[in-house]
Structure formats: C-alpha cells, structure tokens
XYZ file of C-alpha atoms in Angstrom:
579
model
C 23.722 110.533 114.740
C 20.012 111.079 114.018
C 18.565 111.090 110.455
C 14.912 112.240 109.989
C 13.116 111.461 106.685
C 9.538 112.603 105.888
C 7.461 113.534 102.762
C 7.420 117.264 101.989
C 3.947 117.232 100.409
C 0.644 115.497 100.988
C -1.097 112.836 98.905
C 1.636 110.367 98.054
C 3.690 107.517 99.375
C 7.495 107.446 99.481
C 9.465 104.213 99.173
C 12.816 102.914 97.862
C 14.279 105.208 100.538
C 18.073 105.519 100.415
C 20.089 107.181 103.199
C 23.723 107.908 102.301
C 26.008 109.237 105.036
C 29.636 110.263 104.500
C 31.670 109.689 107.678
C 35.049 111.021 106.508
C 36.018 112.413 109.942
C 34.206 109.781 111.967
C 34.453 106.081 112.753
C 31.194 104.160 112.467
C 30.535 102.337 115.747
C 27.151 100.805 114.972
C 24.198 100.199 117.277
C 21.715 101.432 114.587
C 18.011 101.745 115.337
C 14.880 103.139 113.662
C 11.217 103.717 114.377
C 9.891 100.990 112.063
C 8.949 97.758 113.922
C 10.767 94.698 112.643
C 13.399 96.707 110.741
C 17.044 96.091 111.636
C 19.061 98.794 109.807
C 22.176 96.588 109.730
C 20.356 94.286 107.274
C 20.069 97.166 104.772
C 23.573 98.622 105.129
C 26.381 98.626 102.554
C 29.782 100.153 103.362
C 32.316 101.811 101.059
C 35.463 101.794 103.249
C 37.527 103.777 100.703
C 35.173 106.765 100.641
C 33.897 106.230 104.217
C 30.328 106.082 102.887
C 27.546 104.219 104.678
C 24.387 103.575 102.632
C 21.047 102.178 103.823
C 18.588 101.119 101.063
C 15.217 100.056 102.476
C 13.347 99.244 99.218
C 9.657 98.611 99.809
C 10.185 97.564 103.443
C 9.808 101.169 104.570
C 6.976 103.251 103.102
C 6.233 106.792 104.219
C 2.736 108.175 103.571
C 0.447 111.127 104.241
C -2.767 109.193 103.497
C -4.856 109.065 106.662
C -6.321 105.674 105.804
C -2.918 103.989 105.734
C -2.498 103.402 109.427
C 0.467 101.019 109.168
C 2.800 103.618 107.725
C 4.225 106.598 109.573
C 4.856 110.019 108.136
C 8.309 110.267 109.709
C 11.127 107.739 109.539
C 14.294 108.193 111.566
C 17.580 106.316 111.792
C 20.044 106.525 114.660
C 23.564 105.111 114.968
C 26.782 105.697 116.955
C 30.014 107.161 115.584
C 33.311 108.333 117.071
C 35.163 111.481 116.011
C 38.657 110.804 114.646
C 40.052 114.310 115.105
C 39.455 117.542 116.965
C 37.945 120.806 115.794
C 34.759 121.631 113.888
C 33.593 118.563 111.959
C 30.775 118.558 109.402
C 28.776 115.457 108.530
C 26.490 115.506 105.460
C 23.716 113.023 104.743
C 21.858 112.583 101.430
C 18.390 111.061 101.243
C 16.430 109.898 98.166
C 13.098 108.140 97.634
C 10.605 107.345 94.876
C 7.143 108.891 95.244
C 3.926 107.408 93.830
C 2.107 110.563 92.843
C 4.284 112.026 90.118
C 6.295 108.839 89.778
C 9.598 110.566 90.215
C 12.572 110.515 92.588
C 12.763 113.019 95.426
C 16.083 114.155 96.929
C 17.188 116.025 100.049
C 20.263 116.489 102.197
C 21.157 117.812 105.655
C 24.281 118.857 107.517
C 25.244 118.302 111.150
C 28.156 120.154 112.758
C 30.103 118.767 115.691
C 32.784 120.585 117.681
C 35.282 118.104 119.149
C 37.589 119.262 121.925
C 40.990 117.773 122.568
C 40.953 115.110 125.274
C 42.684 115.833 128.560
C 45.955 113.901 128.554
C 47.947 114.482 131.747
C 51.601 113.506 131.619
C 54.838 114.290 133.408
C 58.406 113.499 132.422
C 61.814 113.437 134.123
C 65.321 113.014 132.759
C 68.566 112.494 134.695
C 72.126 113.033 133.407
C 75.578 113.555 134.889
C 78.906 115.186 134.073
C 82.012 116.426 135.833
C 81.993 119.812 137.551
C 84.023 121.560 134.792
C 82.037 120.118 131.849
C 78.684 121.238 130.423
C 78.160 118.141 128.258
C 75.871 115.769 130.169
C 75.690 111.978 129.771
C 73.850 108.954 131.170
C 77.165 107.481 132.421
C 80.605 108.870 133.266
C 83.873 107.520 134.674
C 85.635 109.525 137.396
C 88.391 109.149 139.959
C 87.651 108.953 143.655
C 87.411 112.440 145.165
C 86.157 114.194 142.026
C 83.229 116.621 141.994
C 80.383 115.404 139.762
C 77.396 117.411 138.568
C 73.883 116.022 138.062
C 71.122 117.576 135.954
C 67.420 116.765 136.396
C 64.835 118.108 133.951
C 61.184 117.830 134.980
C 58.361 118.879 132.652
C 54.586 118.846 132.405
C 54.137 117.354 128.921
C 50.353 116.942 129.174
C 47.536 119.437 128.821
C 46.378 119.558 132.452
C 47.837 121.376 135.455
C 49.598 119.096 137.944
C 49.691 119.765 141.685
C 51.863 118.535 144.571
C 54.854 117.861 142.283
C 57.673 116.234 144.256
C 61.110 115.538 142.772
C 63.086 113.018 144.809
C 66.732 112.258 144.092
C 68.346 109.211 145.657
C 72.107 109.544 146.035
C 73.590 106.132 146.857
C 76.318 105.683 149.427
C 79.541 106.718 147.723
C 78.085 109.942 146.294
C 77.833 112.704 148.900
C 75.664 115.764 148.259
C 77.581 119.043 148.054
C 75.400 121.952 146.880
C 72.735 122.960 144.336
C 73.381 125.420 141.482
C 69.744 125.862 140.426
C 66.920 126.499 141.191
C 67.480 126.304 144.967
C 68.710 124.079 147.769
C 66.493 121.003 148.416
C 63.288 121.727 150.319
C 63.975 118.614 152.404
C 66.716 116.005 152.691
C 67.271 112.872 154.739
C 69.751 110.017 155.023
C 68.368 106.498 155.331
C 70.524 103.377 155.350
C 73.482 105.117 153.705
C 71.456 106.649 150.867
C 70.856 110.398 150.835
C 67.441 111.598 149.614
C 66.920 115.127 148.247
C 63.436 116.590 147.759
C 62.217 119.589 145.747
C 58.527 120.603 145.897
C 56.543 122.478 143.218
C 52.868 123.478 143.300
C 50.273 123.865 140.523
C 52.529 123.465 137.458
C 50.799 124.390 134.196
C 51.011 122.504 130.861
C 54.358 123.231 129.217
C 56.082 123.903 132.574
C 59.708 122.773 132.797
C 62.223 122.989 135.635
C 65.946 122.194 135.579
C 67.716 121.137 138.776
C 71.518 121.068 138.820
C 73.407 119.936 141.914
C 76.892 118.693 142.810
C 78.103 115.614 144.711
C 81.491 114.310 145.837
C 82.545 110.925 144.445
C 83.895 109.514 147.682
C 82.916 105.846 147.157
C 84.046 103.200 144.725
C 82.532 101.260 141.854
C 79.608 101.793 139.505
C 76.934 103.754 141.396
C 73.388 104.452 140.204
C 71.699 107.753 141.025
C 67.890 107.509 140.660
C 65.532 110.477 140.438
C 61.743 110.267 140.378
C 58.850 112.696 140.173
C 55.303 112.387 141.484
C 52.294 114.656 141.090
C 48.533 114.626 141.407
C 45.655 115.546 139.088
C 42.477 116.759 140.832
C 43.953 115.361 144.108
C 43.025 111.895 142.854
C 45.264 110.690 139.993
C 48.845 110.060 141.136
C 51.492 110.321 138.398
C 54.987 108.801 138.640
C 58.079 108.760 136.414
C 61.736 107.993 137.117
C 65.133 108.105 135.402
C 68.721 107.426 136.413
C 72.372 108.148 135.663
C 75.435 106.115 136.642
C 78.888 107.111 137.869
C 81.793 104.654 137.824
C 84.305 105.693 140.495
C 87.826 104.303 140.198
C 89.570 103.724 143.530
C 92.932 102.445 144.678
C 92.702 98.671 145.332
C 91.780 97.274 148.707
C 88.741 99.374 149.751
C 85.666 97.183 150.381
C 82.338 98.940 150.787
C 78.657 98.056 150.394
C 75.358 99.946 150.255
C 71.828 98.689 150.874
C 68.575 100.402 149.874
C 65.252 99.038 151.114
C 61.986 100.274 149.544
C 58.294 99.438 149.736
C 55.353 99.727 147.319
C 51.603 99.151 147.317
C 51.483 98.252 143.611
C 54.943 96.883 142.756
C 55.563 99.895 140.477
C 55.882 103.047 142.592
C 58.604 102.657 145.222
C 59.193 104.734 148.333
C 60.739 104.531 151.792
C 57.394 104.251 153.585
C 53.752 103.520 152.858
C 50.627 104.467 154.756
C 47.411 102.660 153.816
C 44.046 101.393 155.027
C 43.951 97.625 155.461
C 40.598 96.957 153.689
C 41.840 98.966 150.668
C 45.013 96.864 150.543
C 42.917 93.685 150.768
C 40.623 94.806 147.940
C 43.624 95.737 145.760
C 45.057 92.203 145.936
C 46.127 91.909 149.571
C 49.840 92.378 148.890
C 52.604 94.787 149.868
C 55.817 94.719 147.822
C 59.433 95.201 148.901
C 62.580 95.891 146.888
C 66.180 95.427 148.089
C 69.183 96.884 146.261
C 72.643 95.716 147.382
C 75.527 97.520 145.620
C 79.263 96.868 145.881
C 80.534 100.441 146.268
C 84.101 99.330 146.940
C 86.811 97.923 144.689
C 87.038 94.316 145.903
C 84.689 91.382 145.419
C 82.127 90.893 148.185
C 80.664 87.694 149.593
C 78.214 87.261 152.441
C 74.481 87.183 153.027
C 71.420 89.427 153.155
C 68.657 89.144 155.785
C 65.184 90.655 155.965
C 63.156 90.875 159.183
C 59.423 91.443 158.741
C 57.249 93.157 161.379
C 54.697 90.851 163.073
C 51.670 92.071 161.075
C 53.208 91.063 157.704
C 53.595 87.506 156.371
C 56.109 86.512 153.666
C 54.518 85.131 150.478
C 57.496 82.918 149.534
C 57.777 84.609 146.123
C 61.282 86.122 146.032
C 62.569 86.539 142.462
C 66.027 85.519 143.743
C 66.481 82.058 145.360
C 66.629 82.184 149.158
C 68.928 80.335 151.539
C 66.185 80.058 154.183
C 62.800 81.611 154.827
C 59.844 81.448 157.194
C 56.789 83.660 157.550
C 58.739 86.562 159.105
C 62.397 86.070 158.087
C 64.220 85.709 154.743
C 67.897 85.044 154.047
C 69.782 85.265 150.736
C 73.426 85.223 149.688
C 74.587 88.785 149.110
C 74.470 88.289 145.328
C 73.030 85.503 143.146
C 76.268 85.618 141.117
C 78.353 85.476 144.362
C 80.766 87.201 144.598
C 79.336 90.687 144.074
C 81.792 92.494 141.790
C 82.801 96.158 142.326
C 80.053 98.422 140.995
C 77.648 95.511 140.612
C 74.169 95.590 142.169
C 71.835 92.807 143.257
C 68.130 93.734 143.208
C 65.569 91.505 144.944
C 61.780 91.740 144.876
C 59.283 89.934 147.079
C 55.822 90.475 148.513
C 54.018 90.014 151.823
C 50.419 89.646 152.944
C 49.150 91.900 155.754
C 47.499 89.868 158.501
C 46.438 92.856 160.612
C 46.986 96.562 161.003
C 50.309 97.779 162.383
C 53.013 100.448 162.349
C 56.610 99.261 162.159
C 59.847 99.042 160.168
C 60.855 96.249 157.838
C 64.585 95.876 158.523
C 67.152 94.507 156.066
C 70.821 93.790 156.907
C 73.671 92.847 154.560
C 76.712 91.230 156.195
C 79.887 90.623 154.140
C 82.880 88.383 154.738
C 85.091 91.370 153.948
C 84.017 93.153 157.149
C 81.684 95.815 155.726
C 77.961 95.765 156.525
C 74.880 97.890 155.836
C 71.358 98.237 157.250
C 68.274 99.923 155.853
C 64.570 100.030 156.622
C 61.239 100.630 154.945
C 58.312 101.713 157.087
C 54.769 100.342 156.827
C 51.730 101.911 158.491
C 48.460 100.005 158.080
C 45.298 101.357 159.653
C 42.762 98.706 160.649
C 39.050 99.370 161.172
C 37.822 98.831 164.723
C 35.131 99.832 167.168
C 35.460 100.935 170.781
C 32.651 99.891 173.150
C 32.272 101.646 176.502
C 29.771 100.622 179.223
C 29.150 102.902 182.219
C 26.655 103.137 185.082
C 25.413 105.716 187.607
C 22.583 106.441 189.999
C 19.753 108.133 188.170
C 20.277 111.457 189.930
C 24.096 111.456 189.816
C 26.122 113.421 187.280
C 29.244 111.275 186.970
C 29.389 108.003 185.030
C 31.586 105.143 186.214
C 32.273 101.502 185.462
C 31.342 100.552 189.071
C 28.523 101.689 191.359
C 27.281 100.700 194.824
C 23.495 100.331 195.040
C 20.782 99.090 197.355
C 17.676 97.144 196.494
C 14.929 99.133 194.704
C 17.473 101.783 193.610
C 17.088 103.135 190.056
C 20.274 103.031 187.979
C 21.153 104.234 184.473
C 23.474 102.464 182.061
C 25.179 104.124 179.092
C 26.449 102.203 176.068
C 28.822 104.128 173.776
C 29.856 102.735 170.373
C 32.631 104.624 168.525
C 33.734 103.579 165.020
C 37.250 104.183 163.680
C 37.585 103.695 159.926
C 40.014 105.058 157.349
C 41.824 108.146 158.740
C 43.355 108.756 155.296
C 39.905 109.137 153.694
C 37.421 109.583 156.496
C 34.333 109.592 154.272
C 35.233 106.383 152.416
C 33.546 103.902 154.763
C 30.894 103.762 157.500
C 29.777 101.251 160.146
C 26.287 99.739 159.844
C 24.245 96.526 160.282
C 24.611 97.111 164.022
C 23.346 94.730 166.721
C 23.723 95.629 170.416
C 23.097 92.908 173.001
C 23.093 93.855 176.683
C 23.054 91.036 179.265
C 21.707 92.231 182.610
C 22.616 90.393 185.820
C 19.754 88.746 187.714
C 19.605 91.563 190.297
C 18.566 94.169 187.700
C 15.217 94.681 185.986
C 14.900 96.797 182.796
C 12.504 99.747 183.096
C 10.232 99.700 180.080
C 10.335 102.657 177.620
C 13.441 104.113 179.240
C 15.880 103.819 176.310
C 17.206 107.005 174.712
C 19.307 106.667 171.518
C 21.512 109.465 170.137
C 24.360 110.035 167.670
C 26.979 112.787 167.338
C 27.228 113.095 163.522
C 25.114 115.289 161.219
C 21.724 113.813 160.233
C 22.328 110.790 162.431
C 18.565 110.304 162.884
C 17.504 110.638 159.225
C 16.292 106.996 159.181
C 15.606 106.688 162.913
C 12.070 106.556 164.384
C 12.357 107.192 168.155
C 8.963 105.660 168.926
C 9.637 102.364 167.143
C 13.426 102.006 167.109
C 14.475 103.041 170.639
C 13.157 100.106 172.658
C 15.117 96.848 172.751
C 13.718 93.359 172.336
C 13.591 91.944 175.873
C 14.086 88.208 176.384
C 14.569 87.447 180.081
C 17.591 89.426 181.161
C 18.874 90.019 177.587
C 18.181 93.365 175.843
C 18.754 93.451 172.062
C 18.768 96.495 169.770
C 18.864 95.315 166.140
C 19.468 98.539 164.205
C 20.298 96.852 160.876
C 20.916 99.790 158.453
C 19.158 102.515 160.449
C 22.535 103.997 161.400
C 25.643 104.472 159.223
C 28.269 105.699 161.688
C 31.101 107.754 160.068
C 34.741 107.531 161.102
C 35.458 108.824 164.633
C 31.786 109.234 165.603
C 29.714 107.706 168.378
C 26.284 106.125 168.854
C 24.982 106.222 172.455
C 22.177 104.404 174.293
C 21.071 105.336 177.824
C 18.501 103.191 179.660
C 17.212 102.684 183.221
C 17.098 99.586 185.440
C 15.802 98.855 188.943
C 17.731 96.874 191.543
C 15.435 93.967 192.409
C 14.355 93.715 196.053
C 15.430 90.717 198.098
C 18.545 89.876 196.095
C 21.729 88.628 197.713
C 24.570 91.014 198.322
C 27.627 90.877 196.059
C 29.129 92.349 192.867
C 27.244 91.789 189.631
C 28.550 92.332 186.082
C 26.571 93.830 183.201
C 28.001 92.790 179.790
C 27.290 94.475 176.443
C 28.298 92.869 173.107
C 28.179 94.835 169.814
C 28.574 93.461 166.288
C 28.344 95.167 162.898
C 29.880 95.572 159.461
C 32.043 98.221 157.877
C 30.797 98.823 154.334
C 34.167 97.534 153.080
C 32.786 94.127 154.062
C 34.818 93.867 157.268
C 32.916 92.506 160.284
C 33.720 94.214 163.586
C 32.799 93.441 167.188
C 33.509 94.686 170.691
C 32.309 94.416 174.268
C 32.589 96.033 177.676
C 31.251 95.610 181.229
C 30.044 97.695 184.146
C 29.583 96.477 187.735
C 26.848 96.925 190.307
C 27.759 96.159 193.931
C 25.048 95.391 196.496
C 26.712 95.758 199.900
C 26.294 93.093 202.537
C 25.078 94.098 206.071
C 27.911 95.118 208.408
C 28.106 93.782 212.022
C 30.720 93.222 214.751
C 31.101 90.130 216.996
C 32.445 90.624 220.510
C 32.732 87.779 223.032
C 33.475 88.271 226.800
C 33.471 86.235 230.008
C 31.893 87.092 233.376
C 34.257 87.201 236.348
C 32.274 85.655 239.254
C 34.463 87.369 241.761
C 34.029 90.902 240.482
C 30.815 90.531 238.551
C 32.395 92.256 235.523
C 32.575 91.142 231.907
C 36.094 91.021 230.454
C 38.175 89.291 227.830
C 39.553 86.866 230.480
C 38.893 85.718 234.058
C 40.647 83.595 236.693
C 38.489 80.846 238.185
C 39.103 77.775 240.344
C 38.296 74.206 239.375
C 34.753 73.218 240.176
C 33.617 76.804 240.607
C 30.943 78.210 238.264
C-alpha cells in the first residue's frame, strides 16, 4: 500500500501528521518505508487489533512545507507497507490523514480510497473413492464378507475437486490374486489391463477433465480366492504437464472358503519418492541423485488361502542398485544385492492377513532391469513378482577416424607413405536426459589429441563444427579453432564456448603430415575428451585411429650352381673334393 500526504495550499507547514488505515479485509505484513531519512515508520505505529486499525503518528519528526527556504523539508511525504488480502472479490481500503498547519493554526483532514480486486487462487485437487458390494446389492461399503465363488461389484468415483483442468488422468485398479476381473458396467471396459505377479491391473484413461468433473466406474469380479483381500485403486493426473497429482483408496473383501486351501499373493512396487507407487519407474540418474539418491520398494505378501502360512520372502536386486540396509521389517540375512525375510513378522501369516515391507536402495549406475521378489511357503504355495527400474545415465561417445586428404571415406585405419597428408576427425556426441532433452547440456570441454611420432600437425588446419542450432554463438573461428601444440600433444580447451544438447555432436577435422624417414609399422593416434554435464556430473571418453606405414617388400631366393651342367638349381650332385 502507498499513502501520499502533501499540503493543499502554499505558505504553511504541516506537522503532527497522523495516518490512520483500516485493514478490515487485509492482514498487515509490515516492511514499512517512507521518504524521510532517519524515519522508521514502525517506531510511530500503534495497532488496534479489534478494529484492524493501524495508526502512524509522526509528531514534529515529519514536517511538510511549501516554503522555498526550508530545504530540509519535502512537500510530499509517502508511506509504504505490505499487506495480504484475506478474502476474494472487490476489497476497499480507506485511509484517513490529519495534520496541524501553522498558518491558520487549525487541523487539516483528508482521506483516500484504494480498491483491490482479489481473484481466487488456483487450487488443483483430485479425489478417488473405492467401495464394494455384492452383484445383487446397490448399497456399497468399504468391506464385505462373501463366500467363495460369489460375484462382487466394485465402485470407483473419481472427481476433479479443484478449480483447474487436469490432463492425462489415469485410474488404475489393482485386483489382488483371489479376485478375478469379470466385466465393467460403466462407463466402458478398461482401456488397458495387465497381469503381473498374480495381481490384475485395470486402467481407464481420461483427458482434459474440467473442474467439477466426476466419473463413476462400476465393474464386477469373481471371488475365487480365500481370506481378506484388499483392492486398491489410485488416480494420477497432471497440471500444465508439470504437476503430478496422486490419490488412492481401497476396499476389502473377506472370502470364506472350505478349510484346507493354502494360497499366497505377492505384489512388488517401486517409487521415486516413497509415496507414489507403481510397477515400474523411468528416471534420469542425476535427477535421482539430486532428489536424495534413493529408490524405494514396497512388498505386499497376502495369505489368500484359509490356512496359516510359514516360509520366507527373498528380494533380488539388479546389479546397478545397492541395498541401504533400512528395511522396516527385520531381515534374516542381507547383502548389497540380496535380502531375505520370514514370510510374515508375526509368523505364521494368518488367512487374509498381509505383511507389507518397505526398503530403499541407492543407484550406483544407470541400468534397465527387474527387481525380482519371491515368496516360498512351507505349505507348498509360492508367488513371484517384479518391479522394473530404468535409469538413464549421462555419457559421451567419442569417435576418432582418419583418411587421406583426397579420399571420401573415413576409417579407423589407413595405410600411408612418408610425406602423405592425412586428415583426422574427432566426433564428440553427448547423451543426456532422454525424458527431458532440454534439461541438461555438456560443457567445460577439453579435447586432448596425442599424435604418434610419425605425424606432424599442419598449422591452421583445424575446422570445428556443431550440429545443433546456434552452436557457434560464442565461438570465434579465428581464435578458438587452433589447438595448443606441445610436442606431439594437441589440446583444445573450449571451457564454456560450447554447450552441447542431448543427442548432438561437436566435430573437429584437422590435417597432419607423415614425417619422412620414419620406420615402418602401425602407429596409434589417441584422443581423450573430458567435460561436465551441467548437473555436475563429470564425463570422459576416448578413442583411437591407426596409421600404418608399410615396410618394403622383397623376396629371397637361394640356388646352387651345378658344375656339370652349368645351371643354377635348388640342388646339385657333386663328388667329394670337386668344386
């Protein structure tokens, strides 16, 4: 808020200035300031919290004047402070100002009004509810009891309860083993379904749902298992393709079975934050590192039979993940890549009872593999499930090739003679985050090329190029193309001249001469490249190309002269003592 006070006539001074502001619909934040040096408005403030009135009385410390010879006083005094609106709509804020003037020796009064229009804040939200009943009943509940073989009916209600549109809405229903999907009443059959580790997953997709949108999904399942089974449904959606929303709910079905039917189900899930669970994750390794360097797993073992279960549960990690030794259930044995528990901490696992285990791992590299879990019971029933992890790791690919200067084809090996002119090509390709290709770039680049002793660099022969838009915006060909030459080592120190985007290439082509008088043989040219992804990850790579100087070719043939015939041949018959 800004309050401006000034005399409305000439020839007097104004002091004992009082500014009274009623902030009924606002919350005073503070941070006051004014245009009088040495004046801190907070020192002059009194607050009436009941009437929400804020009053500043400046006494003789602030004097406003129109006399030209009073240079220390200004003709305008203003006060600024911060406030926060407490409701939406059109809000009016009135300020009253008074001061005593020295000409007529009387009080002067004025007031002003400021109007603020406050819009409602955007509050995105999404909700889901899950209930169940039998096929011939329309009264839904969070839990029901049924006999084995009955038809049960589930109802999911999904709604956009915020005030923003939500896109990419996915409803996923997880039917545990023991509940077999039958058909959907409304609105349609699942857009996708899959069975993983005994659990059946149903998916419905909805696009661009407006505020107030609501959808009801009703589907049937056969109760062909045993025990207390939990059916979980979740919903995800995105706001502006950036904010990911997640909610979940569940309903339970207790299936009574004749005695003597052991069964077990296992559900394995993975998460990047320990909150949102799914069957697979796909992420960029530097992003995972920056977010805490953890990946979370959840195991759910359920006794879907009608007899107690005993046994053990094992988890086998892929080689690029390392166990953090943080299971919330005590383990029987563990190392960096293997964990073993009893099937249930309460051992035995009662019919309908579930054992849920959480633990985390640290990624030690990129990779693409399954995390496999296996439950083995003493009652002869087993289950296996997996969760898939894909981690992309930044890397560079370095390629070194050579050719004769007039040839068209590049190769990693060439045959040359002394004084020949050859060209080498160095290609550097950066691979960053394929999930968000513009997130990172590769920079701080140093290229070191080590020439063999038989090759001599041709000065001013380097040509540098890139294949991405505006690659040369910071590049000066005259000053940045040539390497630093130290003996047989060529060094291009590009620092931050180039910022290579994902899946793009920087290329250097230069010329060398094969030195006269060098020994024949095969000589290797090595290039080493280092740099940094702007995530802070250092990357390096190298490659070689070969130059072969052929050795002279000759044949050796030895013969003997036959004295009798006078002919040269491979053998001859002579007598002792005869030349």
